[in-house]
Coordinates of C-alpha atoms in Angstrom, one line a residue:
X20 CA -0.2 59.5 43.1
X21 CA 2.1 57.4 40.7
X22 CA 2.1 53.7 42.8
X23 CA -0.6 51.2 43.4
X24 CA -0.1 48.8 46.2
X25 CA -1.7 45.2 44.3
X26 CA -2.2 42.7 47.2
X27 CA -3.0 38.8 46.3
X28 CA -2.7 37.0 49.1
X29 CA 0.3 37.9 52.0
X30 CA 2.1 39.6 48.5
X31 CA 1.7 43.1 47.8
X32 CA 3.2 44.3 44.7
X33 CA 4.0 48.1 44.1
X34 CA 3.2 48.8 40.3
X35 CA 2.8 51.8 38.3
X36 CA -0.1 53.2 37.3
X37 CA -2.3 56.4 36.8
X38 CA -5.8 54.5 38.0
X39 CA -7.4 54.0 41.1
X40 CA -5.6 51.6 43.4
X41 CA -7.1 47.8 42.6
X42 CA -6.5 44.9 45.8
X43 CA -6.8 41.6 44.0
X44 CA -7.6 38.8 46.9
X45 CA -7.1 35.4 46.4
X46 CA -7.7 32.2 48.8
X47 CA -6.5 28.6 48.2
X48 CA -6.8 25.8 49.8
X49 CA -5.0 23.2 50.7
X50 CA -5.5 19.1 50.3
X51 CA -3.3 16.8 50.7
X52 CA -2.5 13.6 49.0
X53 CA -5.1 11.9 51.3
X54 CA -8.0 14.3 50.0
X55 CA -8.6 15.9 52.9
X56 CA -8.9 19.2 53.2
X57 CA -6.3 21.0 55.7
X58 CA -7.0 24.2 57.9
X59 CA -3.8 26.5 57.5
X60 CA -4.2 29.8 59.3
X61 CA -2.3 32.6 60.3
X62 CA -3.8 31.4 63.5
X63 CA -1.2 28.2 63.5
X64 CA 1.5 29.4 65.1
X65 CA 3.6 26.2 65.6
X66 CA 5.4 27.2 62.2
X67 CA 3.1 24.9 59.9
X68 CA 4.9 21.7 61.6
X69 CA 4.9 19.7 57.9
X70 CA 5.8 22.4 56.4
X71 CA 3.3 22.8 53.9
X72 CA 2.6 26.2 54.7
X73 CA 4.4 29.5 53.6
X74 CA 4.0 33.0 55.8
X75 CA 5.2 36.2 53.8
X76 CA 4.6 39.7 54.8
X77 CA 5.4 42.8 53.2
X78 CA 4.4 46.2 53.3
X79 CA 3.5 48.8 50.9
X80 CA 3.0 52.8 50.7
X81 CA -1.0 53.6 49.7
X82 CA -0.7 56.3 47.0
X83 CA -3.4 58.1 48.5
X84 CA -1.7 59.3 52.4
X85 CA 1.9 59.6 51.4
X86 CA 4.3 59.0 53.9
X87 CA 2.4 56.3 55.8
X88 CA 3.0 52.5 56.2
X89 CA 0.3 50.1 55.5
X90 CA 0.9 45.9 56.0
X91 CA -0.5 44.0 54.1
X92 CA -2.4 41.3 56.7
X93 CA -0.8 37.9 56.8
X94 CA -2.3 35.2 54.8
X95 CA -0.4 32.5 54.7
X96 CA 0.9 31.0 50.5
X97 CA -1.3 27.4 50.3
X98 CA 0.4 24.8 48.1
X99 CA -2.0 22.8 46.6
X100 CA -0.2 18.7 46.4
X101 CA -2.1 16.6 44.1
X102 CA -1.7 12.9 43.7
X103 CA 1.0 11.9 41.0
X104 CA 1.1 8.3 39.8
X105 CA 4.8 7.8 39.9
X106 CA 5.8 6.4 36.6
X107 CA 7.2 3.3 35.8
X108 CA 10.7 2.3 33.8
X109 CA 10.3 -0.8 31.5
X110 CA 13.7 -2.4 31.0
X111 CA 14.9 -5.4 29.3
X112 CA 13.3 -7.3 32.4
X113 CA 10.2 -6.3 31.8
X114 CA 9.7 -7.7 28.1
X115 CA 10.5 -11.0 30.0
X116 CA 6.8 -11.5 30.6
X117 CA 6.2 -11.2 27.0
X118 CA 4.4 -14.5 25.8
X119 CA 6.1 -16.4 22.6
X120 CA 4.6 -19.6 20.6
X121 CA 6.0 -23.1 20.8
X122 CA 7.7 -22.9 18.0
X123 CA 9.5 -20.4 18.6
X124 CA 10.8 -21.6 21.6
X125 CA 11.4 -24.8 20.1
X126 CA 13.9 -23.1 17.4
X127 CA 15.2 -19.8 19.1
X128 CA 16.0 -21.6 22.3
X129 CA 17.1 -26.0 21.0
X130 CA 14.0 -27.2 23.0
X131 CA 11.9 -30.6 22.3
X132 CA 8.6 -30.6 22.3
X133 CA 8.5 -32.8 25.1
X134 CA 10.5 -29.6 27.3
X135 CA 7.0 -27.7 27.1
X136 CA 4.8 -29.8 28.4
X137 CA 6.1 -28.9 31.6
X138 CA 5.8 -25.5 31.3
X139 CA 3.0 -22.8 32.0
X140 CA 0.6 -23.2 29.1
X141 CA -1.6 -19.5 28.6
X142 CA -4.6 -19.2 25.7
X143 CA -4.2 -16.0 23.9
X144 CA -6.7 -15.3 20.7
X145 CA -4.7 -16.6 17.6
X146 CA -4.2 -14.5 14.8
X147 CA -5.7 -17.1 12.1
X148 CA -8.6 -17.6 10.7
X149 CA -9.2 -21.2 11.0
X150 CA -8.6 -21.0 14.9
X151 CA -9.6 -19.4 17.4
X152 CA -7.3 -19.3 20.2
X153 CA -3.5 -20.6 20.9
X154 CA -1.0 -22.0 23.2
X155 CA 1.4 -19.7 24.2
X156 CA 4.7 -19.6 26.4
X157 CA 5.7 -16.6 29.0
X158 CA 9.7 -16.4 27.5
X159 CA 10.8 -15.9 31.1
X160 CA 9.9 -20.0 31.3
X161 CA 10.9 -20.7 28.2
X162 CA 14.8 -18.8 29.0
X163 CA 14.4 -21.0 32.3
X164 CA 14.1 -24.2 31.0
X165 CA 16.6 -24.0 28.7
X166 CA 19.0 -22.9 30.7
X167 CA 17.8 -25.7 33.1
X168 CA 18.0 -28.4 29.7
X169 CA 21.4 -26.9 28.8
X170 CA 23.0 -25.6 31.5
X171 CA 24.4 -22.7 30.8
X172 CA 24.7 -20.0 28.3
X173 CA 27.4 -20.3 26.4
X174 CA 26.3 -24.1 26.5
X175 CA 23.3 -22.7 24.7
X176 CA 24.8 -20.6 22.6
X177 CA 27.2 -23.2 21.3
X178 CA 24.1 -25.7 20.6
X179 CA 22.5 -22.1 18.3
X180 CA 26.1 -22.1 16.3
X181 CA 26.1 -25.6 15.9
X182 CA 22.3 -25.6 14.5
X183 CA 23.4 -22.2 12.5
X184 CA 26.2 -23.8 10.5
X185 CA 24.2 -27.5 10.4
X186 CA 21.4 -24.7 8.3
X187 CA 23.7 -23.5 5.6
X188 CA 25.3 -27.0 4.8
X189 CA 21.8 -27.8 4.1
X190 CA 20.8 -24.6 1.6
X191 CA 24.6 -25.6 -0.2
X192 CA 23.4 -29.2 -0.7
X193 CA 19.8 -28.4 -1.5
X194 CA 19.8 -29.7 -4.9
X195 CA 21.7 -32.8 -3.5
X196 CA 18.3 -32.7 -1.2
X197 CA 15.7 -32.6 -3.5
X198 CA 17.0 -35.1 -5.0
X199 CA 16.5 -37.1 -2.0
X200 CA 12.7 -36.5 -2.0
X201 CA 12.3 -37.0 -4.9
X202 CA 13.4 -40.5 -5.2
X203 CA 11.4 -41.2 -1.7
X204 CA 8.2 -39.6 -3.8
X205 CA 6.1 -42.4 -3.8
X206 CA 6.5 -42.4 0.0
X207 CA 5.9 -39.2 0.4
X208 CA 2.9 -39.9 -1.9
X209 CA 1.6 -42.3 0.5
X210 CA 2.1 -40.4 3.7
X211 CA 0.6 -36.6 2.3
X212 CA -2.3 -35.4 0.2
X213 CA -1.3 -35.9 -3.5
X214 CA -1.8 -32.3 -5.4
X215 CA -4.3 -31.3 -7.5
X216 CA -1.8 -29.8 -9.7
X217 CA -2.6 -32.3 -12.8
X218 CA -7.0 -31.5 -12.2
X219 CA -6.3 -27.6 -13.3
X220 CA -5.0 -28.8 -16.8
X221 CA -9.0 -31.0 -17.8
X222 CA -10.4 -27.0 -17.1
X223 CA -10.5 -23.9 -17.2
X224 CA -7.7 -21.7 -18.4
X225 CA -5.5 -25.1 -18.1
X226 CA -7.6 -27.0 -20.6
X227 CA -7.5 -24.1 -23.1
X228 CA -3.0 -23.9 -23.0
X229 CA -3.8 -27.6 -23.2
X230 CA -5.2 -27.5 -26.7
X231 CA -3.5 -24.3 -27.7
X232 CA -0.7 -26.3 -26.9
X233 CA -1.5 -29.8 -29.0
X234 CA -2.7 -27.7 -31.5
X235 CA 0.1 -25.1 -32.6
X236 CA 2.7 -28.5 -32.1
X237 CA 0.8 -29.6 -35.5
X238 CA 0.6 -26.7 -37.5
X239 CA 4.1 -25.7 -37.1
X240 CA 5.3 -29.3 -37.7
X241 CA 3.0 -29.1 -41.4
X242 CA 3.8 -25.6 -42.2
X243 CA 7.5 -26.5 -41.6
X244 CA 7.1 -28.9 -44.4
X245 CA 5.3 -26.1 -46.6
X246 CA 8.1 -24.3 -46.2
X247 CA 11.0 -26.8 -47.1
X248 CA 8.7 -27.9 -50.0
X249 CA 8.0 -24.4 -51.4
X250 CA 10.5 -21.9 -50.2
X251 CA 8.0 -19.6 -49.3
X252 CA 8.7 -16.4 -46.7
X253 CA 5.4 -16.1 -45.6
X254 CA 5.5 -19.8 -44.8
X255 CA 8.0 -19.9 -43.3
X256 CA 7.1 -16.8 -41.2
X257 CA 3.9 -18.5 -40.6
X258 CA 6.1 -22.1 -39.4
X259 CA 7.9 -19.8 -37.0
X260 CA 5.1 -18.5 -36.1
X261 CA 3.6 -21.7 -34.7
X262 CA 6.6 -22.6 -33.1
X263 CA 6.6 -19.7 -30.9
X264 CA 3.3 -20.0 -29.9
X265 CA 3.6 -24.1 -28.8
X266 CA 6.8 -22.6 -27.2
X267 CA 5.3 -20.0 -24.9
X268 CA 2.4 -22.0 -24.6
X269 CA 4.2 -24.3 -22.8
X270 CA 6.0 -22.0 -20.7
X271 CA 2.2 -21.3 -19.7
X272 CA 1.5 -24.4 -18.2
X273 CA 4.5 -24.5 -16.4
X274 CA 3.3 -20.7 -15.1
X275 CA 0.1 -22.5 -13.9
X276 CA 1.6 -25.2 -12.6
X277 CA 3.3 -23.1 -10.5
X278 CA 1.0 -20.9 -9.3
X279 CA -1.1 -23.8 -7.5
X280 CA 1.9 -23.9 -5.1
X281 CA 1.5 -23.6 -1.9
X282 CA 2.4 -20.9 0.6
X283 CA 5.8 -21.1 2.4
X284 CA 7.8 -19.1 4.3
X285 CA 9.8 -17.4 1.7
X286 CA 6.7 -16.6 -0.1
X287 CA 3.6 -15.9 2.3
X288 CA 1.5 -14.3 0.2
X289 CA 1.3 -18.1 -2.0
X290 CA 3.1 -18.1 -5.8
X291 CA -0.1 -16.7 -8.0
X292 CA 2.0 -13.8 -10.1
X293 CA 4.2 -17.0 -11.9
X294 CA 1.2 -16.6 -14.4
X295 CA 2.0 -13.1 -14.9
X296 CA 5.7 -13.8 -15.2
X297 CA 4.7 -16.3 -17.5
X298 CA 2.9 -15.0 -19.9
X299 CA 5.1 -11.7 -19.3
X300 CA 8.1 -14.2 -21.1
X301 CA 6.1 -15.4 -23.4
X302 CA 5.5 -11.7 -24.7
X303 CA 8.9 -11.4 -25.1
X304 CA 9.3 -14.3 -26.4
X305 CA 6.5 -13.7 -28.9
X306 CA 8.3 -10.2 -30.0
X307 CA 11.6 -11.9 -30.4
X308 CA 10.8 -15.3 -32.3
X309 CA 7.9 -14.8 -34.0
X310 CA 8.0 -10.6 -34.9
X311 CA 11.8 -11.2 -35.4
X312 CA 12.3 -13.7 -38.0
X313 CA 9.0 -12.8 -39.4
X314 CA 10.9 -9.7 -40.0
X315 CA 14.3 -10.9 -40.5
X316 CA 13.0 -13.5 -43.1
X317 CA 10.6 -11.0 -44.9
X318 CA 13.9 -8.2 -45.5
X319 CA 16.3 -11.2 -46.9
X320 CA 13.3 -11.8 -49.2
X321 CA 12.9 -8.0 -50.9
X322 CA 17.0 -7.9 -51.0
X323 CA 17.3 -11.1 -52.6
X324 CA 14.2 -12.6 -54.3
X325 CA 13.5 -15.6 -55.4
X326 CA 11.0 -17.5 -57.3
X327 CA 8.8 -19.5 -54.9
X328 CA 8.0 -23.3 -56.1
X329 CA 4.4 -24.7 -56.6
X330 CA 2.0 -23.3 -53.4
X331 CA -0.8 -25.9 -53.8
X332 CA 0.8 -28.0 -50.6
X333 CA 1.1 -24.3 -48.8
X334 CA -3.1 -23.3 -49.5
X335 CA -3.3 -26.7 -48.0
X336 CA -1.7 -26.4 -45.4
X337 CA -2.8 -23.1 -44.4
X338 CA -6.5 -24.1 -45.0
X339 CA -5.9 -26.9 -41.9
X340 CA -3.8 -23.9 -40.3
X341 CA -7.2 -22.2 -40.0
X342 CA -9.6 -24.2 -39.2
X343 CA -7.5 -25.4 -35.9
X344 CA -6.2 -22.1 -34.6
X345 CA -9.8 -21.0 -35.2
X346 CA -11.7 -23.8 -33.3
X347 CA -8.4 -23.1 -30.7
X348 CA -9.8 -19.2 -30.7
X349 CA -13.1 -20.7 -30.2
X350 CA -12.9 -22.6 -26.4
X351 CA -10.2 -19.1 -25.2
X352 CA -13.3 -17.1 -26.3
X353 CA -15.8 -18.8 -24.3
X354 CA -13.5 -19.9 -21.5
X355 CA -13.0 -15.7 -21.6
X356 CA -17.0 -15.3 -21.9
X357 CA -17.7 -17.5 -19.0
X358 CA -15.1 -16.4 -16.5
X359 CA -16.2 -12.5 -17.3
X360 CA -20.2 -13.2 -17.3
X361 CA -18.8 -15.0 -13.4
X362 CA -16.7 -11.5 -12.3
X363 CA -20.0 -9.2 -14.1
X364 CA -16.7 -7.2 -16.5
X365 CA -17.9 -7.6 -20.2
X366 CA -15.5 -9.7 -22.6
X367 CA -13.6 -6.3 -23.3
X368 CA -12.7 -5.0 -19.9
X369 CA -11.8 -8.6 -19.0
X370 CA -8.9 -9.0 -21.8
X371 CA -8.0 -5.5 -20.8
X372 CA -7.7 -6.3 -16.9
X373 CA -5.9 -9.2 -17.9
X374 CA -7.9 -10.8 -15.4
X375 CA -6.6 -14.6 -17.0
X376 CA -3.3 -13.9 -18.4
X377 CA -2.9 -17.8 -19.5
X378 CA -6.3 -17.6 -21.3
X379 CA -5.3 -14.3 -22.7
X380 CA -2.1 -14.9 -24.3
X381 CA -3.9 -17.7 -25.8
X382 CA -7.0 -15.7 -27.4
X383 CA -4.4 -12.8 -29.2
X384 CA -2.0 -15.7 -30.0
X385 CA -5.1 -17.7 -32.0
X386 CA -6.5 -14.7 -33.4
X387 CA -2.8 -13.2 -34.9
X388 CA -2.6 -16.5 -36.1
X389 CA -5.8 -16.8 -38.1
X390 CA -5.3 -12.9 -39.2
X391 CA -1.9 -14.0 -40.1
X392 CA -2.9 -16.7 -41.9
X393 CA -4.9 -14.3 -43.9
X394 CA -2.2 -12.0 -45.0
X395 CA 0.0 -14.9 -45.7
X396 CA -2.6 -16.8 -47.9
X397 CA -3.4 -13.7 -49.5
X398 CA 0.1 -12.3 -50.4
X399 CA 1.1 -16.4 -51.6
X400 CA -2.4 -15.8 -53.8
X401 CA -0.8 -12.3 -55.6
X402 CA 2.5 -14.0 -55.8
X403 CA 1.1 -16.6 -57.8
X404 CA -1.0 -14.6 -59.9
X405 CA 2.1 -11.8 -60.8
X406 CA 4.7 -14.1 -59.8
X407 CA 6.3 -11.3 -58.0
X408 CA 8.1 -13.0 -54.7
X409 CA 7.8 -8.8 -52.9
X410 CA 4.4 -9.8 -52.5
X411 CA 5.2 -13.1 -50.5
X412 CA 8.6 -10.8 -48.9
X413 CA 6.3 -8.4 -47.7
X414 CA 3.5 -11.0 -46.3
X415 CA 5.9 -12.0 -44.0
X416 CA 6.9 -8.7 -42.5
X417 CA 2.6 -8.1 -42.4
X418 CA 2.7 -11.3 -40.1
X419 CA 6.2 -9.8 -38.0
X420 CA 4.1 -7.0 -37.7
X421 CA 1.1 -8.0 -36.1
X422 CA 2.9 -10.4 -34.0
X423 CA 5.1 -7.7 -32.4
X424 CA 1.7 -5.9 -32.0
X425 CA 0.2 -8.5 -29.7
X426 CA 4.0 -9.3 -27.9
X427 CA 3.7 -5.2 -27.3
X428 CA 0.4 -5.5 -25.8
X429 CA 1.2 -9.1 -24.0
X430 CA 4.1 -7.0 -22.3
X431 CA 2.0 -4.0 -21.0
X432 CA -0.9 -5.7 -19.3
X433 CA 1.4 -8.5 -17.7
X434 CA 4.1 -5.7 -16.3
X435 CA 0.8 -3.2 -14.7
X436 CA -0.4 -6.7 -13.3
X437 CA 3.5 -7.1 -11.7
X438 CA 3.9 -3.9 -10.2
X439 CA 0.1 -4.1 -8.4
X440 CA -2.4 -2.3 -9.3
X441 CA -5.8 -0.8 -7.6
X442 CA -8.7 -2.4 -8.1
X443 CA -11.9 -1.3 -9.5
X444 CA -13.2 2.4 -7.5
X445 CA -16.6 0.7 -7.8
X446 CA -15.6 -1.9 -5.7
X447 CA -13.1 0.1 -3.4
X448 CA -16.0 2.1 -2.4
X449 CA -18.2 -1.2 -1.5
X450 CA -15.0 -2.5 0.3
X451 CA -15.0 1.3 2.6
X452 CA -18.7 1.4 3.0
X453 CA -19.1 -1.3 4.1
X454 CA -16.3 -0.5 6.6
X455 CA -17.8 2.6 8.0
X456 CA -20.7 1.1 8.0
X457 CA -20.2 -0.1 11.3
X458 CA -20.6 1.2 14.8
X459 CA -17.3 0.2 16.1
X460 CA -15.2 2.3 12.9
X461 CA -15.0 5.9 13.5
X462 CA -13.4 7.3 9.9
X463 CA -11.2 5.1 7.6
X464 CA -8.2 6.6 6.4
X465 CA -5.5 5.8 3.4
X466 CA -7.1 2.8 2.2
X467 CA -5.1 1.0 -0.2
X468 CA -6.6 -2.7 -2.1
X469 CA -4.3 -4.1 -4.9
X470 CA -5.1 -6.6 -7.2
X471 CA -2.8 -9.6 -6.2
X472 CA -4.3 -11.0 -9.3
X473 CA -6.2 -14.4 -10.4
X474 CA -9.1 -12.5 -8.6
X475 CA -7.4 -12.0 -5.6
X476 CA -7.2 -8.6 -3.5
X477 CA -4.6 -7.6 -0.7
X478 CA -6.8 -4.5 1.5
X479 CA -5.3 -2.3 3.9
X480 CA -6.8 0.5 5.6
X481 CA -6.6 2.8 8.5
X482 CA -9.4 2.4 11.5
X483 CA -10.4 4.8 13.6
X484 CA -11.9 2.8 16.1
X485 CA -14.2 4.3 18.1
X486 CA -13.3 3.0 22.0
X487 CA -16.5 4.0 23.9
X488 CA -17.9 1.0 21.4
X489 CA -15.7 -1.1 22.0
X490 CA -15.6 -0.3 26.1
X491 CA -19.2 -1.2 25.8
X492 CA -18.6 -4.1 23.7
X493 CA -16.5 -5.6 27.2
X494 CA -19.1 -4.4 29.8
X495 CA -21.7 -5.7 27.8
X496 CA -20.2 -8.9 28.6
X497 CA -19.0 -7.9 32.0
X498 CA -21.1 -9.0 35.2
X499 CA -21.8 -5.4 36.4
X500 CA -22.7 -6.3 40.2
X501 CA -18.5 -7.5 40.6
X502 CA -17.3 -4.8 38.6
X503 CA -19.2 -2.4 40.8
X504 CA -18.0 -4.3 43.7
X505 CA -14.3 -3.9 42.5
X506 CA -15.2 -0.4 41.5
X507 CA -16.0 0.2 45.6
X508 CA -13.4 -1.5 46.7
X509 CA -10.2 0.6 45.4
X510 CA -9.3 3.0 47.9
X511 CA -5.5 3.7 47.0
X512 CA -3.4 4.5 43.9
X513 CA -1.4 0.9 44.1
X514 CA -5.5 -0.8 44.1
X515 CA -6.8 1.8 41.1
X516 CA -3.9 1.0 39.1
X517 CA -4.2 -2.9 39.7
X518 CA -7.9 -2.2 38.3
X519 CA -7.3 0.0 35.6
X520 CA -4.1 -2.6 34.4
X521 CA -6.8 -5.3 34.9
X522 CA -9.8 -3.9 32.2
X523 CA -7.5 -2.2 30.5
X524 CA -5.6 -4.9 29.5
X525 CA -9.0 -6.8 28.5
X526 CA -10.8 -3.8 26.9
X527 CA -7.3 -4.2 24.8
X528 CA -8.4 -7.4 23.6
X529 CA -11.6 -6.4 23.1
X530 CA -10.5 -4.0 20.5
X531 CA -8.5 -7.6 18.6
X532 CA -11.2 -8.8 18.5
X533 CA -13.4 -6.4 16.7
X534 CA -10.2 -6.1 14.7
X535 CA -10.3 -9.7 13.9
X536 CA -14.2 -9.3 13.5
X537 CA -14.0 -7.1 10.6
X538 CA -11.7 -9.0 8.9
X539 CA -14.0 -12.3 9.1
X540 CA -16.6 -10.5 7.9
X541 CA -15.2 -8.6 4.8
X542 CA -13.6 -11.3 3.7
X543 CA -17.3 -12.8 3.3
X544 CA -19.3 -10.4 2.0
X545 CA -16.2 -10.2 -0.3
X546 CA -14.7 -13.3 -1.6
X547 CA -11.8 -11.5 -3.9
X548 CA -10.5 -10.3 -0.6
X549 CA -7.5 -12.9 0.5
X550 CA -5.3 -10.2 2.5
X551 CA -6.6 -7.6 5.2
X552 CA -4.5 -5.7 6.9
X553 CA -6.4 -3.4 9.4
X554 CA -4.2 -0.7 11.2
X555 CA -5.7 1.2 14.3
X556 CA -5.1 4.4 14.4

């Protein structure tokens, strides 16, 4: 009594068991691909013409009556058939339906703008903020037009090769071309709007830099005369300091002018970082020219002391330098206070974060200049009172140390800015909360906000969109009655596929429109945010 006959449908299984017999019966219904139920039973004697019903009968032994044979009733095993959409294989031919812009069509297929006039034009949502839509063309149409124009793929390949060689030759002669453009500068000035670069030096950081260049240039000239007359090591350090300030501030002016250049294909995010690069080079220049020469001259004075001549003219020049450097320092302080107030930051935060590198360099250089004038005057006074030239050499070392400290600070802050540091956590939190408050957004992940310098922020985030809200937004813009009629007309798989492809593509376009809307709102509410990259999860 250890065998039990377990029956499922028309199959019987003999299983070892020490329990009572258990019978498991199941019933399976058959549905064809057109959704109709088929009555396939044991009474079907024609051998099941469609081949969808299998008959199989097995006999088993009843454990309660050994030796007696029992045959299970004949029941068919019925297979359930599900309708499945055939998987489509996408090959290179399918990608010919991709869209291509007019510029790419002209460049890649060697066409003229007049050649595109005869092609089908398709309006698509523009990726640019200044336009709503833009025109694209089917890639297959462009390829066919290029073959019509050039005759064969070989002729098109030869033309591409010729244009590539011409482009390489043009790059090799770039210097000559720039010189020709300079000769025709007046002609281009009549046809293009004039640059506003010169106006940058009459306000803001440009004004501060220009004032500092003029004052430090005069200071260098008079300090150099005083050093030639007196031979003072401290006065030599002051002259070198003023020369270094003048050269560095001229470099800052170059950085300001270069940062105003418009973005080009090689630099899509512009040239804003040129100010930080100029400030970084300026910091290195202060360290090499200012601190290095001051230390060198001070050490030489300690090793080989020599008497100092009358210091009356040196004191007068130092007094004038103190007044001029102090005036430039006040101009820089007022500019930083105004800019910090506009950004909602304190004076110290604005300087440490290097929000305006050009003004920071002027501020620190002039602050160091005022302190170095005080150090030089003190050491020269001690030399006059005691007659010991070592005090004057010590003053030169003190000025060099002060300049080295300023240069180290400038190098550090500008390096941090060039590496791409994150914005303040409070500002990042405001941007994240603004996106999460929108109904179409479920969650925000992997948020990165980089300070690109000069009040420009690049924001990037992975966004989990709510597909139901996007679909509902799409439905609100549709004619519901017409949509219901389209649904009722769907009878076959082909019609269902066409219906889903049509509205699926429209819903994807709606999702792209929602991304554009979020980016636009984010820029309007936060003017510092210039570049937004929202990636769909």
